[in-house]
Coordinates of C-alpha atoms and ligand atoms in Angstrom, one line a residue:
M20 CA 15.6 -10.4 12.3
P21 CA 12.4 -11.4 14.1
T22 CA 9.3 -12.0 12.0
L23 CA 8.2 -8.6 11.0
S24 CA 5.2 -7.0 9.4
V25 CA 5.2 -3.6 7.8
F26 CA 2.1 -1.5 7.2
G27 CA 1.2 2.0 6.0
A28 CA 0.0 4.0 9.0
Q29 CA -1.7 6.7 7.0
W30 CA -3.5 6.9 3.6
G31 CA -0.9 4.9 1.6
D32 CA 2.2 6.1 -0.2
E33 CA 4.1 6.5 3.1
G34 CA 7.3 5.2 1.5
K35 CA 6.8 1.5 2.4
G36 CA 8.7 0.3 -0.7
K37 CA 11.9 2.0 0.3
I38 CA 11.7 0.8 3.9
I39 CA 10.8 -2.8 2.9
D40 CA 13.7 -2.8 0.4
L41 CA 16.0 -1.8 3.2
L42 CA 14.7 -4.4 5.7
A43 CA 14.8 -7.1 3.0
R44 CA 18.6 -7.1 3.3
E45 CA 18.0 -9.0 6.5
A46 CA 15.1 -11.2 5.4
D47 CA 14.8 -14.6 3.7
Y48 CA 11.2 -14.2 2.6
V49 CA 9.3 -11.0 1.6
V50 CA 5.6 -11.7 1.5
R51 CA 2.7 -9.6 0.0
F52 CA -0.6 -10.5 1.6
Q53 CA -3.3 -8.0 0.3
G54 CA -4.0 -5.5 -2.4
G55 CA -3.2 -5.8 -6.0
P56 CA -1.4 -4.0 -8.8
N57 CA -2.8 -0.7 -7.4
A58 CA 0.1 -0.7 -5.0
G59 CA 3.0 1.4 -6.3
H60 CA 6.1 0.9 -4.1
T61 CA 8.9 3.1 -5.2
V62 CA 12.5 2.1 -4.5
V63 CA 15.5 4.0 -5.7
V64 CA 18.7 2.0 -6.0
D65 CA 21.9 3.7 -7.2
G66 CA 19.9 6.5 -8.8
Q67 CA 17.7 4.1 -10.6
K68 CA 14.0 4.2 -9.8
F69 CA 11.9 1.0 -9.6
V70 CA 8.2 1.1 -9.1
L71 CA 6.8 -2.2 -8.0
H72 CA 3.1 -3.0 -8.2
L73 CA 2.7 -6.7 -7.6
V74 CA 6.1 -8.1 -7.1
P75 CA 7.3 -7.8 -3.5
S76 CA 10.0 -5.2 -2.8
G77 CA 12.5 -7.9 -1.8
I78 CA 13.1 -8.7 -5.4
L79 CA 15.8 -6.1 -5.6
H80 CA 18.0 -8.2 -3.4
A81 CA 19.3 -11.4 -4.9
G82 CA 18.6 -14.6 -3.0
R83 CA 15.3 -13.6 -1.3
V84 CA 12.1 -15.6 -1.8
N85 CA 9.3 -13.2 -2.7
V86 CA 5.8 -14.3 -2.2
I87 CA 2.5 -13.1 -3.6
G88 CA 0.1 -14.5 -1.0
N89 CA -3.4 -15.8 -1.4
G90 CA -4.9 -12.5 -0.2
V91 CA -3.4 -10.5 -3.2
A92 CA -5.6 -9.9 -6.3
V93 CA -3.3 -11.0 -9.1
D94 CA -3.5 -9.6 -12.6
P95 CA -1.4 -12.0 -14.5
L96 CA -1.0 -9.6 -17.5
A97 CA 0.2 -6.8 -15.2
L98 CA 2.5 -9.3 -13.4
F99 CA 4.2 -10.4 -16.5
T100 CA 4.6 -6.9 -17.7
E101 CA 6.3 -6.1 -14.4
I102 CA 8.5 -9.2 -14.6
Q103 CA 9.6 -8.3 -18.1
E104 CA 10.4 -4.7 -17.0
L105 CA 12.5 -5.9 -14.1
T106 CA 14.3 -8.5 -16.2
A107 CA 15.1 -5.9 -18.8
R108 CA 16.8 -3.9 -16.0
G109 CA 18.9 -6.8 -14.8
V110 CA 16.7 -8.0 -11.9
A111 CA 16.4 -11.7 -11.9
V112 CA 12.8 -12.9 -11.5
D113 CA 12.3 -16.6 -11.7
P114 CA 10.4 -19.3 -9.9
R115 CA 13.0 -19.5 -7.2
S116 CA 12.8 -15.8 -6.4
L117 CA 9.1 -15.3 -6.9
R118 CA 6.2 -17.6 -5.7
V119 CA 2.5 -17.0 -6.4
S120 CA -0.2 -18.5 -4.3
G121 CA -2.6 -20.9 -6.1
A122 CA -5.3 -19.5 -3.9
A123 CA -4.9 -15.9 -5.0
H124 CA -7.8 -14.5 -7.0
V125 CA -7.2 -13.5 -10.6
I126 CA -8.1 -10.1 -12.1
F127 CA -9.5 -10.4 -15.6
E128 CA -10.2 -7.9 -18.3
H129 CA -13.9 -7.8 -17.3
H130 CA -12.9 -6.7 -13.7
R131 CA -10.9 -3.8 -15.2
R132 CA -13.8 -2.9 -17.5
L133 CA -16.4 -3.0 -14.7
D134 CA -14.1 -1.1 -12.3
V135 CA -14.0 1.9 -14.7
L136 CA -17.7 1.6 -15.8
S137 CA -18.9 1.5 -12.2
E138 CA -16.8 4.5 -11.2
H139 CA -18.5 6.5 -14.1
W140 CA -21.9 5.2 -12.9
R141 CA -21.2 6.5 -9.4
G142 CA -20.8 10.1 -10.8
A143 CA -20.2 12.5 -7.9
G144 CA -20.1 9.6 -5.5
R145 CA -17.0 8.1 -7.1
I146 CA -14.4 6.5 -4.9
G147 CA -11.4 7.4 -6.9
T148 CA -10.3 3.8 -7.7
T149 CA -7.2 3.2 -9.8
G150 CA -9.4 1.3 -12.3
R151 CA -7.3 -1.8 -12.2
G152 CA -10.1 -4.2 -11.5
I153 CA -9.1 -4.9 -7.9
G154 CA -12.4 -4.0 -6.2
P155 CA -14.5 -6.1 -8.6
C156 CA -12.1 -9.0 -8.3
Y157 CA -12.4 -9.0 -4.5
A158 CA -16.2 -8.6 -4.9
D159 CA -16.2 -11.8 -7.0
K160 CA -14.1 -13.5 -4.3
A161 CA -16.7 -12.7 -1.7
A162 CA -19.5 -13.7 -4.1
R163 CA -17.8 -17.0 -4.8
T164 CA -17.7 -16.4 -8.5
G165 CA -14.0 -15.6 -8.8
L166 CA -11.3 -17.7 -10.3
R167 CA -8.2 -18.5 -8.4
V168 CA -4.7 -18.8 -9.8
A169 CA -4.9 -22.6 -9.5
D170 CA -8.1 -22.6 -11.6
L171 CA -6.1 -21.1 -14.4
L172 CA -3.7 -24.0 -14.4
D173 CA -6.4 -26.6 -15.2
P174 CA -7.5 -25.8 -18.9
E175 CA -10.8 -27.6 -18.6
R176 CA -11.7 -25.9 -15.4
Q177 CA -10.6 -22.5 -16.6
R178 CA -12.7 -22.8 -19.8
A179 CA -15.8 -23.9 -17.9
R180 CA -15.6 -21.3 -15.1
L181 CA -14.6 -18.4 -17.3
T182 CA -17.3 -19.2 -19.9
A183 CA -20.0 -19.1 -17.1
V184 CA -18.5 -16.0 -15.4
L185 CA -18.1 -14.0 -18.7
A186 CA -21.7 -14.7 -19.7
E187 CA -22.9 -12.9 -16.6
K188 CA -20.3 -10.1 -16.7
N189 CA -21.2 -9.5 -20.4
A190 CA -24.9 -9.3 -19.6
W191 CA -24.0 -6.6 -17.0
I192 CA -21.7 -4.7 -19.4
E193 CA -24.3 -4.7 -22.2
T194 CA -27.5 -4.2 -20.3
V195 CA -26.5 -1.9 -17.4
H196 CA -23.6 0.0 -19.0
K197 CA -24.7 -0.2 -22.7
E198 CA -21.2 -1.2 -23.7
R199 CA -19.8 -3.8 -26.1
P200 CA -19.3 -7.2 -24.5
L201 CA -15.9 -9.0 -24.2
D202 CA -15.1 -11.7 -26.7
L203 CA -15.1 -15.1 -25.0
A204 CA -12.8 -16.9 -27.5
E205 CA -10.3 -14.1 -27.3
T206 CA -10.4 -14.1 -23.5
L207 CA -10.0 -17.9 -23.3
R208 CA -7.0 -17.8 -25.6
R209 CA -5.3 -15.0 -23.8
Y210 CA -5.6 -16.6 -20.3
A211 CA -4.7 -20.1 -21.6
D212 CA -1.4 -18.6 -22.8
I213 CA -0.8 -16.7 -19.6
A214 CA -1.6 -19.8 -17.5
E215 CA 1.3 -21.6 -19.1
Q216 CA 3.7 -18.8 -18.2
L217 CA 2.3 -18.6 -14.7
A218 CA 2.5 -22.3 -13.8
P219 CA 6.2 -22.5 -12.7
F220 CA 5.6 -19.7 -10.2
V221 CA 2.6 -21.2 -8.5
A222 CA 2.9 -22.8 -5.1
D223 CA 1.1 -23.4 -1.8
T224 CA 2.7 -20.3 -0.4
G225 CA 1.0 -20.4 3.0
A226 CA 2.4 -23.9 3.8
E227 CA 5.8 -22.7 2.4
V228 CA 6.0 -19.6 4.6
R229 CA 4.9 -21.5 7.7
A230 CA 7.5 -24.2 7.0
A231 CA 10.1 -21.5 6.4
W232 CA 9.3 -19.9 9.8
R233 CA 9.6 -23.3 11.5
A234 CA 13.0 -23.7 9.9
G235 CA 14.1 -20.4 11.4
K236 CA 13.9 -18.3 8.2
R237 CA 13.5 -14.5 8.6
I238 CA 10.1 -13.4 7.2
L239 CA 9.0 -9.9 6.3
F240 CA 5.4 -9.2 5.5
E241 CA 4.9 -6.3 3.1
G242 CA 1.7 -4.3 3.5
A243 CA 0.3 -2.2 0.7
Q244 CA -2.0 0.9 0.9
G245 CA -2.5 2.2 4.4
A246 CA -4.5 1.8 7.6
M247 CA -6.9 4.7 6.8
L248 CA -7.8 2.9 3.6
D249 CA -8.6 -0.4 5.3
I250 CA -11.9 -1.7 4.1
D251 CA -13.2 -2.2 7.7
H252 CA -11.3 0.3 9.7
G253 CA -10.7 3.1 7.2
T254 CA -12.8 5.9 5.9
Y255 CA -15.4 3.7 4.2
P256 CA -16.5 3.9 1.4
Y257 CA -13.4 5.8 0.4
V258 CA -11.1 2.9 1.0
T259 CA -9.3 0.2 -0.8
S260 CA -11.0 -3.2 -1.2
S261 CA -8.9 -5.2 1.3
N262 CA -7.8 -5.2 4.9
T263 CA -4.4 -3.5 5.1
G264 CA -3.0 -4.2 8.5
L265 CA -1.6 -6.9 10.7
A266 CA -4.7 -9.0 10.8
A267 CA -4.6 -9.5 7.0
V268 CA -1.3 -11.3 7.4
G269 CA -3.4 -14.2 8.8
T270 CA -6.0 -14.3 6.1
G271 CA -3.9 -13.1 3.2
A272 CA -0.7 -15.0 3.7
G273 CA -1.9 -18.0 5.7
F274 CA 0.4 -17.1 8.5
P275 CA -0.7 -16.8 12.2
P276 CA -0.4 -13.1 13.1
N277 CA 0.5 -14.0 16.7
R278 CA 3.9 -15.2 15.4
V279 CA 4.7 -11.8 14.1
E280 CA 7.0 -10.3 16.7
R281 CA 7.5 -6.8 15.3
V282 CA 5.0 -4.5 13.7
L283 CA 6.3 -1.5 12.0
G284 CA 4.1 1.4 10.9
I285 CA 5.4 3.7 8.2
A286 CA 4.2 7.3 8.4
K287 CA 5.3 10.4 6.6
A288 CA 6.2 13.4 8.7
Y289 CA 3.1 15.0 7.1
C290 CA 0.1 13.4 5.3
T291 CA -1.0 12.8 1.8
R292 CA -4.0 11.1 0.2
V293 CA -4.9 10.0 -3.3
G294 CA -8.4 9.8 -4.6
E295 CA -11.6 10.9 -3.0
G296 CA -12.7 10.9 0.7
P297 CA -12.2 12.7 3.9
F298 CA -8.8 14.1 4.8
P299 CA -9.1 16.4 7.8
T300 CA -5.6 17.9 7.7
E301 CA -5.6 18.6 3.9
D302 CA -4.1 21.9 3.1
R303 CA -5.6 23.2 -0.2
G304 CA -3.5 26.4 -0.1
P305 CA 0.1 27.2 -1.0
A306 CA 1.6 25.2 1.8
G307 CA -0.1 22.0 0.5
E308 CA 1.2 22.8 -2.9
T309 CA 4.7 23.3 -1.6
I310 CA 4.6 19.9 0.1
R311 CA 3.4 18.4 -3.3
E312 CA 6.2 20.0 -5.2
V313 CA 9.0 19.4 -2.7
G314 CA 7.9 15.9 -1.8
K315 CA 7.1 15.0 -5.5
E316 CA 3.7 13.9 -4.4
Y317 CA 2.3 12.3 -7.5
G318 CA 0.9 8.8 -7.6
A319 CA 3.4 6.0 -8.3
T320 CA 0.8 3.9 -10.2
T321 CA -1.4 6.6 -11.8
G322 CA 0.7 9.8 -11.7
R323 CA -2.3 11.6 -10.0
P324 CA -1.3 14.6 -7.9
R325 CA -1.6 13.6 -4.3
R326 CA -3.7 15.7 -1.8
C327 CA -1.2 17.1 0.8
G328 CA -1.6 18.3 4.3
W329 CA -0.2 18.1 7.9
L330 CA 0.6 15.2 10.2
D331 CA -2.6 14.0 11.8
L332 CA -1.8 12.5 15.2
V333 CA -5.5 11.6 15.9
A334 CA -5.6 9.3 12.8
L335 CA -2.0 8.1 13.4
R336 CA -2.6 7.1 17.0
Y337 CA -5.6 5.1 15.8
A338 CA -3.7 3.4 13.0
L339 CA -0.9 2.4 15.4
D340 CA -3.2 1.2 18.1
L341 CA -5.3 -0.9 15.6
N342 CA -2.3 -2.8 14.4
G343 CA -0.5 -3.4 17.7
T344 CA 2.4 -1.4 16.4
T345 CA 5.8 -1.9 18.1
G346 CA 7.7 0.8 16.1
V347 CA 7.3 3.6 13.6
V348 CA 9.4 4.7 10.7
M349 CA 9.0 8.4 9.9
T350 CA 9.6 9.1 6.2
N351 CA 10.0 12.3 4.2
L352 CA 11.2 14.3 7.1
D353 CA 13.5 16.2 4.6
V354 CA 10.4 17.6 2.9
L355 CA 9.4 19.6 5.9
S356 CA 12.8 21.5 5.8
V357 CA 11.2 24.2 3.7
F358 CA 8.8 25.3 6.5
H359 CA 9.6 27.7 9.3
E360 CA 6.6 26.5 11.3
I361 CA 5.0 23.1 11.1
P362 CA 1.4 22.6 12.1
V363 CA 0.5 19.2 13.5
C364 CA -3.0 18.1 14.3
V365 CA -3.4 16.9 17.9
S366 CA -7.1 16.7 18.2
Y367 CA -10.4 17.1 16.3
E368 CA -13.3 19.5 17.1
I369 CA -16.5 17.6 16.3
A370 CA -19.7 19.5 15.6
G371 CA -22.2 18.9 18.4
R372 CA -19.6 17.6 20.9
S373 CA -17.9 19.7 23.5
G374 CA -14.2 19.5 24.0
A375 CA -11.4 18.4 21.8
A376 CA -11.4 14.7 20.6
R377 CA -8.0 13.0 20.8
E378 CA -9.6 9.7 19.9
F379 CA -10.4 8.9 16.3
P380 CA -14.2 9.0 15.9
G381 CA -14.3 7.4 12.5
Q382 CA -16.7 4.5 13.3
T383 CA -19.4 6.7 14.6
T384 CA -18.8 10.2 13.1
P385 CA -18.3 11.1 9.5
L386 CA -14.9 12.7 9.2
D387 CA -16.1 15.4 6.8
G388 CA -17.5 17.3 9.7
V389 CA -14.4 17.3 12.0
R390 CA -12.1 20.3 12.4
P391 CA -8.5 19.6 13.1
Q392 CA -6.9 21.4 16.0
Y393 CA -3.3 22.3 15.4
V394 CA -0.2 22.8 17.4
K395 CA 2.6 24.7 15.6
R396 CA 6.1 23.2 16.0
A397 CA 9.3 25.1 15.1
G398 CA 10.8 24.2 11.7
W399 CA 14.6 23.8 11.2
S400 CA 14.9 25.6 7.8
S401 CA 18.0 23.7 6.7
D402 CA 18.6 20.8 4.3
I403 CA 18.8 17.5 6.3
S404 CA 18.8 15.1 3.3
G405 CA 22.5 14.4 3.8
V406 CA 22.3 13.7 7.5
R407 CA 22.9 10.1 8.5
H408 CA 23.4 10.3 12.3
Y409 CA 20.6 11.4 14.6
R410 CA 22.9 13.7 16.6
D411 CA 23.7 15.6 13.4
L412 CA 20.1 16.7 12.9
P413 CA 19.3 20.3 13.7
R414 CA 17.9 20.5 17.2
A415 CA 14.4 21.6 16.0
A416 CA 14.2 18.5 13.8
R417 CA 15.1 16.2 16.8
E418 CA 12.5 18.1 18.9
Y419 CA 9.9 17.5 16.2
V420 CA 10.6 13.8 16.1
E421 CA 10.7 13.4 19.9
W422 CA 7.6 15.4 20.4
V423 CA 5.7 13.3 17.9
E424 CA 7.0 10.1 19.5
N425 CA 5.8 11.3 22.8
E426 CA 2.4 12.1 21.4
I427 CA 1.9 8.7 19.7
G428 CA 3.4 6.6 22.5
V429 CA 5.3 4.3 20.1
P430 CA 9.1 4.5 19.5
I431 CA 10.1 6.1 16.2
E432 CA 12.9 3.7 15.3
L433 CA 14.1 5.1 12.0
L434 CA 13.9 8.3 10.0
S435 CA 14.0 8.6 6.3
V436 CA 15.3 11.8 4.7
G437 CA 15.4 11.0 0.9
P438 CA 14.3 8.5 -1.7
E439 CA 17.6 6.7 -1.9
R440 CA 18.2 3.4 -0.1
D441 CA 20.8 4.8 2.3
A442 CA 19.0 8.1 3.1
V443 CA 18.0 6.9 6.6
I444 CA 18.8 7.9 10.1
P445 CA 18.6 5.2 12.8
R446 CA 17.5 6.5 16.2
A447 CA 20.1 4.6 18.2
Ligands
LIG26 P1 4.7 3.3 -0.9 O1 3.6 2.9 -1.8 O2 4.3 3.4 0.5 O3 6.0 2.5 -1.1 O4 5.1 4.8 -1.3 P2 5.4 5.4 -2.7 O5 6.5 4.7 -3.3 O6 4.1 5.6 -3.5 O7 5.7 6.9 -2.3 C1 6.8 7.3 -1.7 C2 7.6 8.3 -2.5 O8 8.4 9.0 -1.7 C3 8.5 7.7 -3.6 O9 8.6 8.5 -4.6 C4 9.8 7.5 -2.8 O10 10.9 7.5 -3.7 C5 9.8 8.8 -2.0 N1 10.5 8.7 -0.7 C6 10.5 7.6 0.1 N2 11.1 8.0 1.3 C7 11.4 9.3 1.1 C8 12.0 10.3 2.0 O11 12.3 10.0 3.1 N3 12.1 11.5 1.5 C9 11.7 11.9 0.3 N4 11.9 13.1 -0.1 N5 11.2 11.0 -0.6 C10 11.0 9.7 -0.1

């Protein structure tokens, strides 16, 4: 397997977890490089459902090295809860199978508190964050007031830094939000304990991954969230607090992106979005509800109902282009089986502009004002979840896939037709 990077080509929840789990069979290293425990990658193995938040999806295959890179916001409490849950279900997680970068930033209780308090403060302008402290953690990273994993391992350093940081955070919590401050002694005790547990997992993961690459190991980079939620290139401010695409492999894993040979974008055969923000192809009517029920579109991390709608080729082309995508995996094709007709957005109508826009206008035009223009494709009205060979798909399903492929100009390499590991159809 060449060095491969996988990213979400829509608004997250595209089914990356399942595809990464599948690809991990052929990888030696699976590396997370951005995001935090807000990611919720669902993998179904032998009817058992695993939801992974911080631990890379390669953990479900024995013998892989799973890396949490420096660009990930690490909540050690959430990490150990996840490790305990995996261990209880027979998945071995130890310092050989999991490595955590010493340069990754740590999410503390004050980050979680401030995440929720700030979201309240925003009122109607809320972003729809998962409240897990990730945004405030990245904000401290940029402000140079964060603590990194390696800081936790040095008791004196941890005490000094955390004492100074908490004084400021508490002032903010008390004065601005009129809430009770966090207890310093309790915080120090808690994180001193956790540091001891964390120590065996900590490594210079960037150096390790680069050395592994030089030694010919097969490396898979696991993106979280999606291109449309990228902090720079997504629908700001309704975005996640990190970069989500190929470029973040460089910053968040310490691995040169020009050594990544394959870039796979994962996209559903329709679209969903969690939280606030523009979503041009959202269907608020019965069809959207049908997608939600048939596709079980409820958040893996929060259980929130996802907003549902049709495939948006304008946004998808943009996401694929932005990330130098070499191939696409189309997931949840089975969900569309219930529709006789499938609308697909091919262009936007933008107020004040003549003609249909096929190019994504997001950097200059707020998306709220755009009107999606649809083409209706024929549905296939039969269950395809048991199909494993492309030739066995109904002709209308093949025509849908091939038409989309032609519209995006990137090969669709694999189709997914169910949550199970083997519910895939290769194109070959
Ligand atoms: P991720 O964060 O990108 O990994 O996506 P999630 O795990 O949040 O959401 C994907 C959801 O769809 C999960 O519940 C998966 O089990 C499920 N899933 C993945 N692929 C398919 C598919 O092809 N068909 C159906 N019906 N469900 C799928």
